Amino acid sequence: MDLAILLEYGGVLLLLIALEGLLAADNALVLAIMVKHLPEEERRKALFYGLAGAFVFRFGSLFAISFLVDVWQVQAIGALYLLFIAINHIYRKVIIKKGEERADIEKGKKNAGFWMTVFKVELADIAFAVDSILAAVALAIALPDSGLPHIGGLDGGKFLVIFAGGFIGLIIMRYAANFFVKLLHARPGLEIAAFLIVGWVGVKLSVYTLSHPALSVLPEGFAKSPEWKITFYAVLILIAAGGWFLSKKNKEISIEE
């Protein structure tokens, strides 16, 4: 693997880690609300079981999607799903009052028993895993082939980048989420920026889908062209910078709140 390809792979992996961190922080807040009513010991067990299930699901679904990733219908569904979760999340955060939404979530979880809570945490973790895998696939699929042996139906290098991104996301959710929670409290606009990035990644997967030989709506090589790659990363950097500099620094909200 030459230096240029190695740098491109490294850039995508760093982007995945940053995106996983911000999404994991939001996911961690949701999970914290779900298990808040349980005693401390049961709370830890519920989160552990949920994360263990999420790891198994991510690993299994990654092998499954590696065989389907070149099917344009699968790419189209993935693109639409990423666009949907981005628009839906931003709509809920901007239009619906966060306080009312959090209160409704907490009210719904308060009377759940331990195993029902574990089940709900599992479902939430699976939903987070789907988001994570699709975003990782959308970012990695247009990378040049690494030359490593194929794993499933994917180039070995692409598979390892996607797997590393998902695995690091789980680690962040388990051990480093507190840092990202603090960051989101300090810069609330970063959460909107993170989901704008998810939506932009959905646009990238849409471009890749429309460039598929079976559709040929866009030229076949367009999704991997330098012009599109420069445009994608330029817009991505603008979204991230805008989320950082345009969000007002929040000095009043504590982590406990």
mmCIF file of C-alpha atoms in Angstrom:
data_model
loop_
_atom_site.group_PDB
_atom_site.id
_atom_site.type_symbol
_atom_site.label_atom_id
_atom_site.label_comp_id
_atom_site.label_asym_id
_atom_site.label_seq_id
_atom_site.Cartn_x
_atom_site.Cartn_y
_atom_site.Cartn_z
ATOM 1 C CA MET A 1 0.000 0.000 0.000
ATOM 2 C CA ASP A 2 1.613 3.296 -1.073
ATOM 3 C CA LEU A 3 1.794 6.417 1.116
ATOM 4 C CA ALA A 4 -1.064 8.297 -0.600
ATOM 5 C CA ILE A 5 -3.510 5.420 -0.071
ATOM 6 C CA LEU A 6 -2.280 4.940 3.502
ATOM 7 C CA LEU A 7 -2.892 8.632 4.268
ATOM 8 C CA GLU A 8 -6.385 8.434 2.749
ATOM 9 C CA TYR A 9 -7.230 5.392 4.872
ATOM 10 C CA GLY A 10 -5.826 7.117 7.972
ATOM 11 C CA GLY A 11 -7.894 10.246 7.290
ATOM 12 C CA VAL A 12 -11.113 8.251 6.982
ATOM 13 C CA LEU A 13 -10.326 6.355 10.195
ATOM 14 C CA LEU A 14 -9.693 9.619 12.111
ATOM 15 C CA LEU A 15 -12.946 11.039 10.746
ATOM 16 C CA LEU A 16 -14.789 7.903 11.857
ATOM 17 C CA ILE A 17 -13.313 8.144 15.353
ATOM 18 C CA ALA A 18 -14.371 11.804 15.705
ATOM 19 C CA LEU A 19 -17.861 11.102 14.369
ATOM 20 C CA GLU A 20 -18.227 7.972 16.508
ATOM 21 C CA GLY A 21 -17.187 9.980 19.560
ATOM 22 C CA LEU A 22 -19.847 12.646 19.083
ATOM 23 C CA LEU A 23 -22.554 10.103 18.243
ATOM 24 C CA ALA A 24 -21.497 7.876 21.162
ATOM 25 C CA ALA A 25 -21.878 10.809 23.539
ATOM 26 C CA ASP A 26 -25.464 11.383 22.421
ATOM 27 C CA ASN A 27 -26.125 7.636 22.580
ATOM 28 C CA ALA A 28 -24.613 7.476 26.076
ATOM 29 C CA LEU A 29 -27.007 10.192 27.257
ATOM 30 C CA VAL A 30 -29.986 8.197 25.936
ATOM 31 C CA LEU A 31 -28.750 4.984 27.596
ATOM 32 C CA ALA A 32 -28.130 6.827 30.869
ATOM 33 C CA ILE A 33 -31.761 7.953 30.900
ATOM 34 C CA MET A 34 -32.937 4.407 30.095
ATOM 35 C CA VAL A 35 -31.139 2.807 33.063
ATOM 36 C CA LYS A 36 -31.372 5.714 35.495
ATOM 37 C CA HIS A 37 -34.188 4.129 37.545
ATOM 38 C CA LEU A 38 -32.227 0.912 38.278
ATOM 39 C CA PRO A 39 -30.005 0.364 41.334
ATOM 40 C CA GLU A 40 -26.330 1.074 40.595
ATOM 41 C CA GLU A 41 -25.266 -2.592 40.333
ATOM 42 C CA GLU A 42 -28.131 -3.481 37.982
ATOM 43 C CA ARG A 43 -27.484 -0.298 35.995
ATOM 44 C CA ARG A 44 -23.916 -1.429 35.256
ATOM 45 C CA LYS A 45 -25.098 -4.928 34.310
ATOM 46 C CA ALA A 46 -27.803 -3.573 31.963
ATOM 47 C CA LEU A 47 -25.260 -1.375 30.163
ATOM 48 C CA PHE A 48 -22.739 -4.232 29.973
ATOM 49 C CA TYR A 49 -25.285 -6.654 28.476
ATOM 50 C CA GLY A 50 -26.418 -3.991 26.038
ATOM 51 C CA LEU A 51 -22.882 -3.214 24.866
ATOM 52 C CA ALA A 52 -22.006 -6.921 24.592
ATOM 53 C CA GLY A 53 -25.048 -7.459 22.384
ATOM 54 C CA ALA A 54 -24.135 -4.399 20.299
ATOM 55 C CA PHE A 55 -20.619 -5.782 19.707
ATOM 56 C CA VAL A 56 -21.954 -9.164 18.530
ATOM 57 C CA PHE A 57 -24.498 -7.454 16.277
ATOM 58 C CA ARG A 58 -21.924 -5.074 14.778
ATOM 59 C CA PHE A 59 -19.462 -7.849 14.059
ATOM 60 C CA GLY A 60 -22.100 -10.123 12.506
ATOM 61 C CA SER A 61 -23.812 -7.407 10.474
ATOM 62 C CA LEU A 62 -20.460 -6.171 9.175
ATOM 63 C CA PHE A 63 -19.805 -9.592 7.630
ATOM 64 C CA ALA A 64 -23.335 -9.613 6.188
ATOM 65 C CA ILE A 65 -23.100 -6.138 4.678
ATOM 66 C CA SER A 66 -19.651 -6.880 3.212
ATOM 67 C CA PHE A 67 -21.366 -9.303 0.808
ATOM 68 C CA LEU A 68 -24.168 -6.854 -0.037
ATOM 69 C CA VAL A 69 -22.258 -3.594 -0.199
ATOM 70 C CA ASP A 70 -22.005 -3.595 -4.019
ATOM 71 C CA VAL A 71 -25.771 -4.084 -4.490
ATOM 72 C CA TRP A 72 -27.093 -0.665 -5.471
ATOM 73 C CA GLN A 73 -30.468 -1.242 -3.770
ATOM 74 C CA VAL A 74 -28.654 -1.799 -0.439
ATOM 75 C CA GLN A 75 -26.584 1.344 -1.039
ATOM 76 C CA ALA A 76 -29.761 3.331 -1.801
ATOM 77 C CA ILE A 77 -31.509 2.119 1.380
ATOM 78 C CA GLY A 78 -28.406 2.977 3.419
ATOM 79 C CA ALA A 79 -28.216 6.468 1.905
ATOM 80 C CA LEU A 80 -31.911 7.143 2.569
ATOM 81 C CA TYR A 81 -31.594 5.840 6.132
ATOM 82 C CA LEU A 82 -28.617 8.094 6.928
ATOM 83 C CA LEU A 83 -30.429 11.112 5.476
ATOM 84 C CA PHE A 84 -33.559 10.205 7.456
ATOM 85 C CA ILE A 85 -31.844 9.879 10.848
ATOM 86 C CA ALA A 86 -29.962 13.151 10.273
ATOM 87 C CA ILE A 87 -33.089 15.116 9.307
ATOM 88 C CA ASN A 88 -35.207 13.451 12.012
ATOM 89 C CA HIS A 89 -32.662 14.112 14.770
ATOM 90 C CA ILE A 90 -32.090 17.738 13.778
ATOM 91 C CA TYR A 91 -35.857 18.288 13.539
ATOM 92 C CA ARG A 92 -36.380 16.893 17.045
ATOM 93 C CA LYS A 93 -33.533 18.951 18.499
ATOM 94 C CA VAL A 94 -34.482 22.214 16.796
ATOM 95 C CA ILE A 95 -38.290 22.034 16.636
ATOM 96 C CA ILE A 96 -39.197 19.884 19.642
ATOM 97 C CA LYS A 97 -38.128 21.215 23.015
ATOM 98 C CA LYS A 98 -35.361 19.054 24.436
ATOM 99 C CA GLY A 99 -36.687 19.302 27.991
ATOM 100 C CA GLU A 100 -40.102 17.939 27.028
ATOM 101 C CA GLU A 101 -38.533 15.134 24.985
ATOM 102 C CA ARG A 102 -36.168 14.061 27.774
ATOM 103 C CA ALA A 103 -39.054 14.145 30.284
ATOM 104 C CA ASP A 104 -41.168 11.900 28.038
ATOM 105 C CA ILE A 105 -38.285 9.420 27.633
ATOM 106 C CA GLU A 106 -37.618 9.301 31.365
ATOM 107 C CA LYS A 107 -41.299 8.894 32.177
ATOM 108 C CA GLY A 108 -41.550 5.964 29.761
ATOM 109 C CA LYS A 109 -38.566 4.125 31.243
ATOM 110 C CA LYS A 110 -39.239 4.660 34.952
ATOM 111 C CA ASN A 111 -41.400 1.621 35.603
ATOM 112 C CA ALA A 112 -39.447 -0.879 33.456
ATOM 113 C CA GLY A 113 -37.937 -3.877 35.262
ATOM 114 C CA PHE A 114 -34.330 -5.033 34.913
ATOM 115 C CA TRP A 115 -34.704 -7.467 31.987
ATOM 116 C CA MET A 116 -37.119 -5.189 30.134
ATOM 117 C CA THR A 117 -34.586 -2.393 30.549
ATOM 118 C CA VAL A 118 -31.821 -4.689 29.226
ATOM 119 C CA PHE A 119 -34.048 -5.512 26.229
ATOM 120 C CA LYS A 120 -34.650 -1.820 25.510
ATOM 121 C CA VAL A 121 -30.944 -1.042 25.871
ATOM 122 C CA GLU A 122 -30.204 -3.877 23.400
ATOM 123 C CA LEU A 123 -32.658 -2.414 20.890
ATOM 124 C CA ALA A 124 -31.157 1.050 21.304
ATOM 125 C CA ASP A 125 -27.612 -0.303 20.896
ATOM 126 C CA ILE A 126 -28.629 -2.169 17.731
ATOM 127 C CA ALA A 127 -30.122 1.036 16.314
ATOM 128 C CA PHE A 128 -26.891 2.902 17.155
ATOM 129 C CA ALA A 129 -24.882 0.076 15.564
ATOM 130 C CA VAL A 130 -26.851 0.320 12.314
ATOM 131 C CA ASP A 131 -26.192 4.081 12.173
ATOM 132 C CA SER A 132 -22.506 3.537 12.863
ATOM 133 C CA ILE A 133 -21.997 0.745 10.314
ATOM 134 C CA LEU A 134 -23.826 2.567 7.529
ATOM 135 C CA ALA A 135 -21.861 5.777 8.129
ATOM 136 C CA ALA A 136 -18.595 3.811 8.169
ATOM 137 C CA VAL A 137 -19.498 1.933 4.977
ATOM 138 C CA ALA A 138 -20.464 5.176 3.232
ATOM 139 C CA LEU A 139 -17.092 6.710 4.117
ATOM 140 C CA ALA A 140 -14.974 3.649 3.329
ATOM 141 C CA ILE A 141 -16.665 2.303 0.222
ATOM 142 C CA ALA A 142 -15.147 4.915 -2.114
ATOM 143 C CA LEU A 143 -11.601 4.377 -0.823
ATOM 144 C CA PRO A 144 -9.140 2.885 -3.317
ATOM 145 C CA ASP A 145 -8.481 -0.842 -2.920
ATOM 146 C CA SER A 146 -5.706 -1.554 -0.444
ATOM 147 C CA GLY A 147 -4.462 -4.747 -2.049
ATOM 148 C CA LEU A 148 -5.112 -6.726 1.142
ATOM 149 C CA PRO A 149 -7.016 -10.043 0.827
ATOM 150 C CA HIS A 150 -10.798 -9.686 0.687
ATOM 151 C CA ILE A 151 -12.799 -10.315 3.843
ATOM 152 C CA GLY A 152 -16.346 -11.269 2.971
ATOM 153 C CA GLY A 153 -17.131 -9.285 -0.136
ATOM 154 C CA LEU A 154 -15.010 -6.258 0.806
ATOM 155 C CA ASP A 155 -11.424 -5.276 0.185
ATOM 156 C CA GLY A 156 -9.462 -6.177 3.334
ATOM 157 C CA GLY A 157 -8.348 -2.596 4.000
ATOM 158 C CA LYS A 158 -11.895 -1.209 3.740
ATOM 159 C CA PHE A 159 -13.230 -3.977 5.993
ATOM 160 C CA LEU A 160 -10.587 -3.228 8.643
ATOM 161 C CA VAL A 161 -11.337 0.530 8.561
ATOM 162 C CA ILE A 162 -15.069 -0.106 8.998
ATOM 163 C CA PHE A 163 -14.462 -2.667 11.759
ATOM 164 C CA ALA A 164 -11.962 -0.392 13.549
ATOM 165 C CA GLY A 165 -14.410 2.529 13.412
ATOM 166 C CA GLY A 166 -17.235 0.442 14.895
ATOM 167 C CA PHE A 167 -15.033 -1.143 17.551
ATOM 168 C CA ILE A 168 -13.596 2.226 18.593
ATOM 169 C CA GLY A 169 -17.159 3.579 18.747
ATOM 170 C CA LEU A 170 -18.067 0.910 21.313
ATOM 171 C CA ILE A 171 -14.943 1.676 23.359
ATOM 172 C CA ILE A 172 -15.784 5.388 23.290
ATOM 173 C CA MET A 173 -19.365 4.678 24.379
ATOM 174 C CA ARG A 174 -18.094 2.553 27.271
ATOM 175 C CA TYR A 175 -15.008 4.438 28.483
ATOM 176 C CA ALA A 176 -14.600 7.851 26.820
ATOM 177 C CA ALA A 177 -18.218 8.987 26.475
ATOM 178 C CA ASN A 178 -17.854 11.261 29.525
ATOM 179 C CA PHE A 179 -15.307 13.428 27.680
ATOM 180 C CA PHE A 180 -17.611 13.804 24.676
ATOM 181 C CA VAL A 181 -20.618 14.434 26.943
ATOM 182 C CA LYS A 182 -18.693 17.318 28.515
ATOM 183 C CA LEU A 183 -17.776 18.555 25.055
ATOM 184 C CA LEU A 184 -21.417 18.475 23.920
ATOM 185 C CA HIS A 185 -22.485 20.295 27.079
ATOM 186 C CA ALA A 186 -19.845 22.951 26.472
ATOM 187 C CA ARG A 187 -20.601 23.205 22.729
ATOM 188 C CA PRO A 188 -24.239 22.123 22.151
ATOM 189 C CA GLY A 189 -23.989 23.033 18.457
ATOM 190 C CA LEU A 190 -21.597 20.126 17.900
ATOM 191 C CA GLU A 191 -24.462 17.648 18.203
ATOM 192 C CA ILE A 192 -26.316 19.314 15.324
ATOM 193 C CA ALA A 193 -23.035 19.427 13.374
ATOM 194 C CA ALA A 194 -22.482 15.697 13.995
ATOM 195 C CA PHE A 195 -25.855 14.826 12.488
ATOM 196 C CA LEU A 196 -25.328 17.257 9.615
ATOM 197 C CA ILE A 197 -22.158 15.259 8.936
ATOM 198 C CA VAL A 198 -24.197 12.034 9.067
ATOM 199 C CA GLY A 199 -26.563 13.568 6.493
ATOM 200 C CA TRP A 200 -23.619 14.658 4.332
ATOM 201 C CA VAL A 201 -22.218 11.117 4.539
ATOM 202 C CA GLY A 202 -25.670 9.985 3.362
ATOM 203 C CA VAL A 203 -25.254 12.322 0.380
ATOM 204 C CA LYS A 204 -21.870 10.701 -0.304
ATOM 205 C CA LEU A 205 -23.444 7.236 -0.302
ATOM 206 C CA SER A 206 -26.194 8.590 -2.591
ATOM 207 C CA VAL A 207 -23.546 9.825 -5.048
ATOM 208 C CA TYR A 208 -21.844 6.419 -4.919
ATOM 209 C CA THR A 209 -25.199 4.725 -5.565
ATOM 210 C CA LEU A 210 -26.042 6.982 -8.516
ATOM 211 C CA SER A 211 -22.601 6.198 -9.965
ATOM 212 C CA HIS A 212 -23.286 2.443 -9.832
ATOM 213 C CA PRO A 213 -22.974 0.812 -13.289
ATOM 214 C CA ALA A 214 -26.520 -0.552 -13.001
ATOM 215 C CA LEU A 215 -27.899 3.005 -12.726
ATOM 216 C CA SER A 216 -25.300 5.262 -14.372
ATOM 217 C CA VAL A 217 -27.193 8.413 -13.372
ATOM 218 C CA LEU A 218 -23.752 9.901 -12.674
ATOM 219 C CA PRO A 219 -20.533 8.911 -14.487
ATOM 220 C CA GLU A 220 -19.214 5.627 -13.086
ATOM 221 C CA GLY A 221 -15.933 7.091 -11.838
ATOM 222 C CA PHE A 222 -17.428 10.285 -10.382
ATOM 223 C CA ALA A 223 -17.761 8.992 -6.784
ATOM 224 C CA LYS A 224 -14.010 8.255 -6.699
ATOM 225 C CA SER A 225 -12.906 11.338 -8.623
ATOM 226 C CA PRO A 226 -10.560 13.899 -6.976
ATOM 227 C CA GLU A 227 -13.107 16.669 -7.638
ATOM 228 C CA TRP A 228 -15.864 14.941 -5.675
ATOM 229 C CA LYS A 229 -13.489 13.900 -2.869
ATOM 230 C CA ILE A 230 -12.217 17.483 -2.469
ATOM 231 C CA THR A 231 -15.812 18.798 -2.468
ATOM 232 C CA PHE A 232 -16.914 16.200 0.100
ATOM 233 C CA TYR A 233 -14.098 16.899 2.562
ATOM 234 C CA ALA A 234 -14.289 20.686 2.081
ATOM 235 C CA VAL A 235 -18.005 20.702 2.979
ATOM 236 C CA LEU A 236 -17.369 18.279 5.850
ATOM 237 C CA ILE A 237 -14.676 20.569 7.319
ATOM 238 C CA LEU A 238 -16.994 23.576 6.936
ATOM 239 C CA ILE A 239 -19.765 21.759 8.841
ATOM 240 C CA ALA A 240 -17.391 20.746 11.637
ATOM 241 C CA ALA A 241 -15.842 24.231 11.877
ATOM 242 C CA GLY A 242 -19.286 25.843 11.792
ATOM 243 C CA GLY A 243 -20.507 23.556 14.579
ATOM 244 C CA TRP A 244 -17.517 24.535 16.712
ATOM 245 C CA PHE A 245 -17.336 28.280 16.099
ATOM 246 C CA LEU A 246 -21.032 29.089 15.670
ATOM 247 C CA SER A 247 -22.232 27.205 18.760
ATOM 248 C CA LYS A 248 -22.298 29.356 21.861
ATOM 249 C CA LYS A 249 -20.142 28.068 24.682
ATOM 250 C CA ASN A 250 -22.395 26.846 27.483
ATOM 251 C CA LYS A 251 -20.957 27.562 30.925
ATOM 252 C CA GLU A 252 -24.122 27.034 32.959
ATOM 253 C CA ILE A 253 -25.041 23.371 32.363
ATOM 254 C CA SER A 254 -23.285 20.803 34.550
ATOM 255 C CA ILE A 255 -22.713 17.150 33.718
ATOM 256 C CA GLU A 256 -25.190 16.162 36.443
ATOM 257 C CA GLU A 257 -27.907 18.183 34.631
#
